[in-house]
PDB file of C-alpha atoms in Angstrom:
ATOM      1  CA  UNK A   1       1.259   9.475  15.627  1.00 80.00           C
ATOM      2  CA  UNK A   2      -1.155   8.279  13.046  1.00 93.00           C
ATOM      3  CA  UNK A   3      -4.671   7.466  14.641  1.00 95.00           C
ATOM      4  CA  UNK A   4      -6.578   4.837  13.414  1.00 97.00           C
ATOM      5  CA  UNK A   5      -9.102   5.660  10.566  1.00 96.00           C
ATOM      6  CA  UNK A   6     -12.894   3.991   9.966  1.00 96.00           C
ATOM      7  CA  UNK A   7     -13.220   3.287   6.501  1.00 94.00           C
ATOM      8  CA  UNK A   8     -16.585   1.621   6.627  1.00 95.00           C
ATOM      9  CA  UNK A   9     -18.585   1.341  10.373  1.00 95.00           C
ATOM     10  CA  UNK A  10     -16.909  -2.560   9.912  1.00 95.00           C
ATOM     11  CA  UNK A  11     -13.424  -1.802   8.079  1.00 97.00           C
ATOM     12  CA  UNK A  12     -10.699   0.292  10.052  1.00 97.00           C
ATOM     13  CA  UNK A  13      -7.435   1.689   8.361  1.00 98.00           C
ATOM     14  CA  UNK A  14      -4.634   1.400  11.305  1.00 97.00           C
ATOM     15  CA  UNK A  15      -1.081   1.711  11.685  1.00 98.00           C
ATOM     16  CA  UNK A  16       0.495  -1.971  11.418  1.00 98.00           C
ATOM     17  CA  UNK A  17       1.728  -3.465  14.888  1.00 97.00           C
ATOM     18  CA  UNK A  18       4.033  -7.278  15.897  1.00 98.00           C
ATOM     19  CA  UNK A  19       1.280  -8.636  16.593  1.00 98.00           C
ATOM     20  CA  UNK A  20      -0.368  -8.365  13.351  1.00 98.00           C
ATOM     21  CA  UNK A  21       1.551 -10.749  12.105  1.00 98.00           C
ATOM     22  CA  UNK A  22      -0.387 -14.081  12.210  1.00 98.00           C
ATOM     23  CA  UNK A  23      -3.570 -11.850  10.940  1.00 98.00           C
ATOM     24  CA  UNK A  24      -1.212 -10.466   8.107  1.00 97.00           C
ATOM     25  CA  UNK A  25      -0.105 -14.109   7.485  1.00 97.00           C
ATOM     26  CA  UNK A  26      -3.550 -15.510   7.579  1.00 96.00           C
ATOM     27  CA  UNK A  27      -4.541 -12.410   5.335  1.00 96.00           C
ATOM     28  CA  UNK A  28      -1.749 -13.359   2.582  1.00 94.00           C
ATOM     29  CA  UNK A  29      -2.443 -17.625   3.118  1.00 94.00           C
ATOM     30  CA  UNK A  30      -6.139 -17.347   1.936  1.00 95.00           C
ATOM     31  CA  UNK A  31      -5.866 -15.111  -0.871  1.00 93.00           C
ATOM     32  CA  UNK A  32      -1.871 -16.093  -2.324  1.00 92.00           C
ATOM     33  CA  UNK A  33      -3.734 -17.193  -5.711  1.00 91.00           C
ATOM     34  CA  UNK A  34      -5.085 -13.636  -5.474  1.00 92.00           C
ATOM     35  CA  UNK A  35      -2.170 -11.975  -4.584  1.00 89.00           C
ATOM     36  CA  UNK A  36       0.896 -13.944  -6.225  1.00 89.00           C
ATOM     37  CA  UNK A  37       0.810 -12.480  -9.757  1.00 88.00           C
ATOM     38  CA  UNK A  38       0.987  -9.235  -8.362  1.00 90.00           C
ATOM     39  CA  UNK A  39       4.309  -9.903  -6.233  1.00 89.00           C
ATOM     40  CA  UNK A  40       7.685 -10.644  -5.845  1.00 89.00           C
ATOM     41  CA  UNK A  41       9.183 -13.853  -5.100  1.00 89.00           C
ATOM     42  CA  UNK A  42       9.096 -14.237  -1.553  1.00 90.00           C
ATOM     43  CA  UNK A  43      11.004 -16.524   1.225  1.00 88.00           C
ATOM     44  CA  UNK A  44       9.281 -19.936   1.632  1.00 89.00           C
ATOM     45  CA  UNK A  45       8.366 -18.623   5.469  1.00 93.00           C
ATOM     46  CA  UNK A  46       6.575 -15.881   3.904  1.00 90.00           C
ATOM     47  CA  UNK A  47       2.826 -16.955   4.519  1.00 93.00           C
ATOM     48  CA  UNK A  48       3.775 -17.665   7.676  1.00 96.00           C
ATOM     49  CA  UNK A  49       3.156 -15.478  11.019  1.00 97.00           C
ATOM     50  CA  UNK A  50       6.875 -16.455  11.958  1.00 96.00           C
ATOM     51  CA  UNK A  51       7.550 -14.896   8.271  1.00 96.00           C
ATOM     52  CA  UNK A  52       5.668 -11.741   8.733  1.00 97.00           C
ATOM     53  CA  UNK A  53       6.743 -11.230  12.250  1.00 97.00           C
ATOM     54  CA  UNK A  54      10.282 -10.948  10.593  1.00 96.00           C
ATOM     55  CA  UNK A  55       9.026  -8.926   7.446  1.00 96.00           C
ATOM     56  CA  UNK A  56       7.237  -6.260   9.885  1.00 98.00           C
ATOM     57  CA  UNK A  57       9.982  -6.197  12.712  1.00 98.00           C
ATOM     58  CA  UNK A  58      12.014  -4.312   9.598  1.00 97.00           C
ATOM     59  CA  UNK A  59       8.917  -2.452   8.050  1.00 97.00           C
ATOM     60  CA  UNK A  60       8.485  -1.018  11.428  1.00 98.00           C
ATOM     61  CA  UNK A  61      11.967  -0.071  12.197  1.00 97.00           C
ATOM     62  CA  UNK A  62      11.578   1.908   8.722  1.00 97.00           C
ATOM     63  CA  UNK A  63       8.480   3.498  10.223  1.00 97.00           C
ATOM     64  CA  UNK A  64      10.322   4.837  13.361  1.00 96.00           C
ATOM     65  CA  UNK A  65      12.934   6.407  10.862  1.00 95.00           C
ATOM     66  CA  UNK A  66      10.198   8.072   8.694  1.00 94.00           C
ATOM     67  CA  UNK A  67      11.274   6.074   5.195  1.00 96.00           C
ATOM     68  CA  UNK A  68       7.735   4.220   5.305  1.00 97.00           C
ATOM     69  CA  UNK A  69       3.905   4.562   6.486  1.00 98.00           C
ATOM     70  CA  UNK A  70       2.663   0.817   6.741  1.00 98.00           C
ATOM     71  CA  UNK A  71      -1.077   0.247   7.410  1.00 98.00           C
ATOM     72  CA  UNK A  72      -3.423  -2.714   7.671  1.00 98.00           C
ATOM     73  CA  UNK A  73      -6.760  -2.866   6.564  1.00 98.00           C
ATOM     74  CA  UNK A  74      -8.926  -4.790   9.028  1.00 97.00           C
ATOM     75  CA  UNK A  75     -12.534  -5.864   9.447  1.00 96.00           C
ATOM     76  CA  UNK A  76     -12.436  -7.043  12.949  1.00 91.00           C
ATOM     77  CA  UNK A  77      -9.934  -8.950  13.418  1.00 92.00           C
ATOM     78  CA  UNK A  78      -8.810  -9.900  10.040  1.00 96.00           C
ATOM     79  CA  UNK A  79      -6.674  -8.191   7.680  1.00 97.00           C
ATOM     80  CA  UNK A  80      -8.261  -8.033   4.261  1.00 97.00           C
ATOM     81  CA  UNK A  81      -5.831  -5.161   3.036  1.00 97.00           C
ATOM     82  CA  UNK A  82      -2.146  -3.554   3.058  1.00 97.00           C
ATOM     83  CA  UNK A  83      -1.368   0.250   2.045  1.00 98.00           C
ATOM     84  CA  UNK A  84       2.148   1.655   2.427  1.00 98.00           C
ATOM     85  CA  UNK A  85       3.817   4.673   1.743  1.00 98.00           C
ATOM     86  CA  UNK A  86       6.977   4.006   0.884  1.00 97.00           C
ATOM     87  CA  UNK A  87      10.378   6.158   0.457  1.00 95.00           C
ATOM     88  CA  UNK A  88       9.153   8.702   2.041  1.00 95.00           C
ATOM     89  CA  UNK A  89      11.480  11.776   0.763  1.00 94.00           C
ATOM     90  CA  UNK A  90      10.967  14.930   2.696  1.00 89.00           C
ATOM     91  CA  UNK A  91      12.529  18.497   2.095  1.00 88.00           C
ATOM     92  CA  UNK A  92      11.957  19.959  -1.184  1.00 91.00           C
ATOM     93  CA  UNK A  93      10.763  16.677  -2.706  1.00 92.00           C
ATOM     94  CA  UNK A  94       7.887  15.947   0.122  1.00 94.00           C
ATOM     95  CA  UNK A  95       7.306  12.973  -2.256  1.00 96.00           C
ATOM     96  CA  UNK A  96       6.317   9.174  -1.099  1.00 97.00           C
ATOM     97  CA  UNK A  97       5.630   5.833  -3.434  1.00 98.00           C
ATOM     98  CA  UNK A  98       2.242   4.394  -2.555  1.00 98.00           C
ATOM     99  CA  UNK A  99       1.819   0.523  -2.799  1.00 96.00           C
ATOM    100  CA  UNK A 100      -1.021  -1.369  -1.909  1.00 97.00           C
ATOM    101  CA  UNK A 101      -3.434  -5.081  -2.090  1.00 96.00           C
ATOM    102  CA  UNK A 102      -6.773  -6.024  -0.830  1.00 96.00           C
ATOM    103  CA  UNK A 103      -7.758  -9.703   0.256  1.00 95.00           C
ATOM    104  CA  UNK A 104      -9.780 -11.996  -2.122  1.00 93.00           C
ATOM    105  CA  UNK A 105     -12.675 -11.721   0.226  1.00 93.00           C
ATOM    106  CA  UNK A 106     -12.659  -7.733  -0.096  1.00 95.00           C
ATOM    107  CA  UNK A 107     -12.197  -7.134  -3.409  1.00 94.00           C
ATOM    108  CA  UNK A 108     -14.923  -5.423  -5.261  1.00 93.00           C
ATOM    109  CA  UNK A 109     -16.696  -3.526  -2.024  1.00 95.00           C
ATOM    110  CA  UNK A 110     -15.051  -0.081  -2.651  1.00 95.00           C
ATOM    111  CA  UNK A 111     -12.228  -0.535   0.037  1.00 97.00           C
ATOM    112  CA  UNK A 112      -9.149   0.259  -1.985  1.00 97.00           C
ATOM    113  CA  UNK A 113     -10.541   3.440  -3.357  1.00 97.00           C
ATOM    114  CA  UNK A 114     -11.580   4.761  -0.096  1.00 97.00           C
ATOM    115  CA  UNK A 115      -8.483   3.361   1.628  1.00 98.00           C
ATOM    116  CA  UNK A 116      -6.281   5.381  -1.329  1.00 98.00           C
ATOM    117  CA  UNK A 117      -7.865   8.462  -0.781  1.00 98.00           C
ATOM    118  CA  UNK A 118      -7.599   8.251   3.277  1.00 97.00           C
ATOM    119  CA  UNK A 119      -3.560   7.759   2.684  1.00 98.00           C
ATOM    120  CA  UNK A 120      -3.627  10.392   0.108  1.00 98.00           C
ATOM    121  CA  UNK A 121      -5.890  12.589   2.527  1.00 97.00           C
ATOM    122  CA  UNK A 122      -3.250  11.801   5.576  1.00 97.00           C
ATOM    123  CA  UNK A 123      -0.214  12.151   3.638  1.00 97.00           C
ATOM    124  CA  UNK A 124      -1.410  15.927   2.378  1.00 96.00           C
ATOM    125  CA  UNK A 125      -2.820  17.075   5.901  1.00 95.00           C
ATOM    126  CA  UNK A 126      -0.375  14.864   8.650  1.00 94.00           C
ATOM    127  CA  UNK A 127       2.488  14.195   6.279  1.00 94.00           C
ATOM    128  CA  UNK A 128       2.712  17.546   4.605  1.00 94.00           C
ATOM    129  CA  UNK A 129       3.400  15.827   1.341  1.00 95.00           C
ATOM    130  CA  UNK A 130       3.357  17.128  -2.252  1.00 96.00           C
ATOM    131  CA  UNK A 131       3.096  14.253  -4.277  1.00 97.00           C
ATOM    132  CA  UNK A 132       2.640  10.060  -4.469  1.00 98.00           C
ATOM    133  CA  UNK A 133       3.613   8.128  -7.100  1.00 98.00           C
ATOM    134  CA  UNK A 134       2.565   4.884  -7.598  1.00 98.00           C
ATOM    135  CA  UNK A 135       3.331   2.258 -10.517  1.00 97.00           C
ATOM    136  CA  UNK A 136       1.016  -1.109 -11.768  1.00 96.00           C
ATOM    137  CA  UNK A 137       1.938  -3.380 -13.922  1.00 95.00           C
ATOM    138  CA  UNK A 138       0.729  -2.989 -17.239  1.00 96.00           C
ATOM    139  CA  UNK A 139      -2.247  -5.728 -16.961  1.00 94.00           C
ATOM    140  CA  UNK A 140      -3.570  -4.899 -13.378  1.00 95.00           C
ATOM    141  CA  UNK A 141      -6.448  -2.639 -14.889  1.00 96.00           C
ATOM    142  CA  UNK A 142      -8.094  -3.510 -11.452  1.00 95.00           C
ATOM    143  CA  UNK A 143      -5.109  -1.223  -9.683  1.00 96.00           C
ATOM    144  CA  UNK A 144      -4.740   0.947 -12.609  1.00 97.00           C
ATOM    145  CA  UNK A 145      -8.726   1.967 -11.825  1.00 97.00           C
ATOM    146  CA  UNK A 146      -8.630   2.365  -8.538  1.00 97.00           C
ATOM    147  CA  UNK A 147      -5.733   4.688  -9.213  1.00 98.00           C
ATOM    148  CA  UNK A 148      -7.192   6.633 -11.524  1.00 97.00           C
ATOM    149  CA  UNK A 149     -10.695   6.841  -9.764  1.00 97.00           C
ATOM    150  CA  UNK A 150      -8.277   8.696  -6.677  1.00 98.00           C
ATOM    151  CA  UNK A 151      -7.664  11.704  -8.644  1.00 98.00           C
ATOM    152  CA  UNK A 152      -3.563   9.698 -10.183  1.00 98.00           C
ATOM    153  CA  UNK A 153      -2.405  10.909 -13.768  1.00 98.00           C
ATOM    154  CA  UNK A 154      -0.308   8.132 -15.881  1.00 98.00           C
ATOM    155  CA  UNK A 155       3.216  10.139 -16.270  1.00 98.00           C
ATOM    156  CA  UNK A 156       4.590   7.156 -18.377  1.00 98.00           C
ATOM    157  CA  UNK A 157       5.711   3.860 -18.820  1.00 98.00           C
ATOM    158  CA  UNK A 158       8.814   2.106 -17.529  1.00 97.00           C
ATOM    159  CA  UNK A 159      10.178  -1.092 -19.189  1.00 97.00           C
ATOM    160  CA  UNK A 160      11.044  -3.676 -17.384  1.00 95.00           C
ATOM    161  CA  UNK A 161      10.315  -1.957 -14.188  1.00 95.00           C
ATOM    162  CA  UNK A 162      10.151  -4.190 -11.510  1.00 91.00           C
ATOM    163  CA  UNK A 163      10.549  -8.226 -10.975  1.00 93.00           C
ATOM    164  CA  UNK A 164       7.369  -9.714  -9.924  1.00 92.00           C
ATOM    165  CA  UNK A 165       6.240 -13.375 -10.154  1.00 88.00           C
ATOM    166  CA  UNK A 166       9.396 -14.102 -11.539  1.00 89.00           C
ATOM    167  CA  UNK A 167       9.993 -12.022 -14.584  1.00 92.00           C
ATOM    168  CA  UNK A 168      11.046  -8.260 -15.217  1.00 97.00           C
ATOM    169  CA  UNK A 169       7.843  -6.257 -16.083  1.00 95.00           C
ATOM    170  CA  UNK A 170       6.577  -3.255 -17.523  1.00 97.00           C
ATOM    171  CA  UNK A 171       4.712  -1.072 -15.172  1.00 97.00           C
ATOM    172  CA  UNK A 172       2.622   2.217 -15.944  1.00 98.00           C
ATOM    173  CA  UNK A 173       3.713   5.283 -13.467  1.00 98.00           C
ATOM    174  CA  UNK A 174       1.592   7.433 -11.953  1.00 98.00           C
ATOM    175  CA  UNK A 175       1.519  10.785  -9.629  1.00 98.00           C
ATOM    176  CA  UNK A 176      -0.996  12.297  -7.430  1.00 98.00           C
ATOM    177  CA  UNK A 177      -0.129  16.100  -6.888  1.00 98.00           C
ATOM    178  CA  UNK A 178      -1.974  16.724  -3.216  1.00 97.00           C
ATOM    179  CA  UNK A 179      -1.155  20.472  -2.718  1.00 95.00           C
ATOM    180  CA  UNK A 180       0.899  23.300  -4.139  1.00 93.00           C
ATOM    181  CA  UNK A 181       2.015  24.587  -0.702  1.00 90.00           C
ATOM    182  CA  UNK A 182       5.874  25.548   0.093  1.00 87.00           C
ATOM    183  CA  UNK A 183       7.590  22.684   1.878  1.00 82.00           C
ATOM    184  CA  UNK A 184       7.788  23.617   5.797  1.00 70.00           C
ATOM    185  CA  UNK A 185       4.256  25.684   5.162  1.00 62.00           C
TER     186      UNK A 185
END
């Protein structure tokens, strides 16, 4: 079990739960134009806490089989952030992807960077993981910063790496080596 974390005496990092979902849907309804360059094409129910209450029913089930870590960034009752690990690969690997967004009304207070280095931090001591990767698009300098700022390396670039806002794009890849302990240890 993965307690709760204070990020800020106001901003707590927690495990995602059902009923999050109207926060998480009034979280992704006020900052879309924020958000929507940065993602996929979703279902027309998607801001929605009907939407989200289906999208985290299935992100949890994940949870309970270890494939993903999905937390919520709140500042009392709001959501103003998202950070998943995602497939989670134990054994020799002991590798996860990290993926992540902040709320209009949060960007630019420090939250991502401390909230990247609390996952990192978890997923090294509670985890027992070796490594995260994580990819940005090309022209998201604001993720690419925070990324680099939390101790990542760019390992490359991958063309046409993912389909967001409707078109194939490039992303930059990056790793975050935690520890150089023996898997098991």
């Amino acid at each position: 079990m993965i307690s709760p974390r204070q990020l800020t005496p106001e901003v707590e990092l927690r495990i995602a739960s059902l009923d999050d979902a109207p926060a998480l849907a009034d979280a992704y309804a006020r900052s879309w134009d924020h958000l929507s360059p940065w993602e996929p094409k979703r279902p027309a129910n998607w801001l929605t806490p009907a939407g989200q209450l289906e999208r985290l029913t299935m992100t949890l089930e994940r949870y309970k089989n270890g494939v993903v870590v999905p937390w919520l960034l709140f500042e009392d009752d709001r959501v103003v952030g998202s950070f998943t690990l995602q497939d989670v690969v134990p054994g020799p690997f002991r590798s996860a992807s990290i993926g992540y967004w902040l709320a209009l009304d949060a960007v630019g207070r420090g939250l991502a960077t401390r909230a990247v280095n609390l996952v990192a931090e978890i997923a090294d001591t509670e985890l027992k993981m070796h490594r995260i990767a994580a990819s940005t698009m090309t022209r998201n300098v604001a993720s690419q910063r925070v990324l680099e700022r939390t101790g990542f390396v760019q390992i490359g670039l991958a063309p046409t790496y993912l389909h967001i806002n409707g078109a194939w794009q490039d992303s930059n890849l990056y790793q975050r080596i935690l520890n150089d302990r023996e898997p098991g240890a």
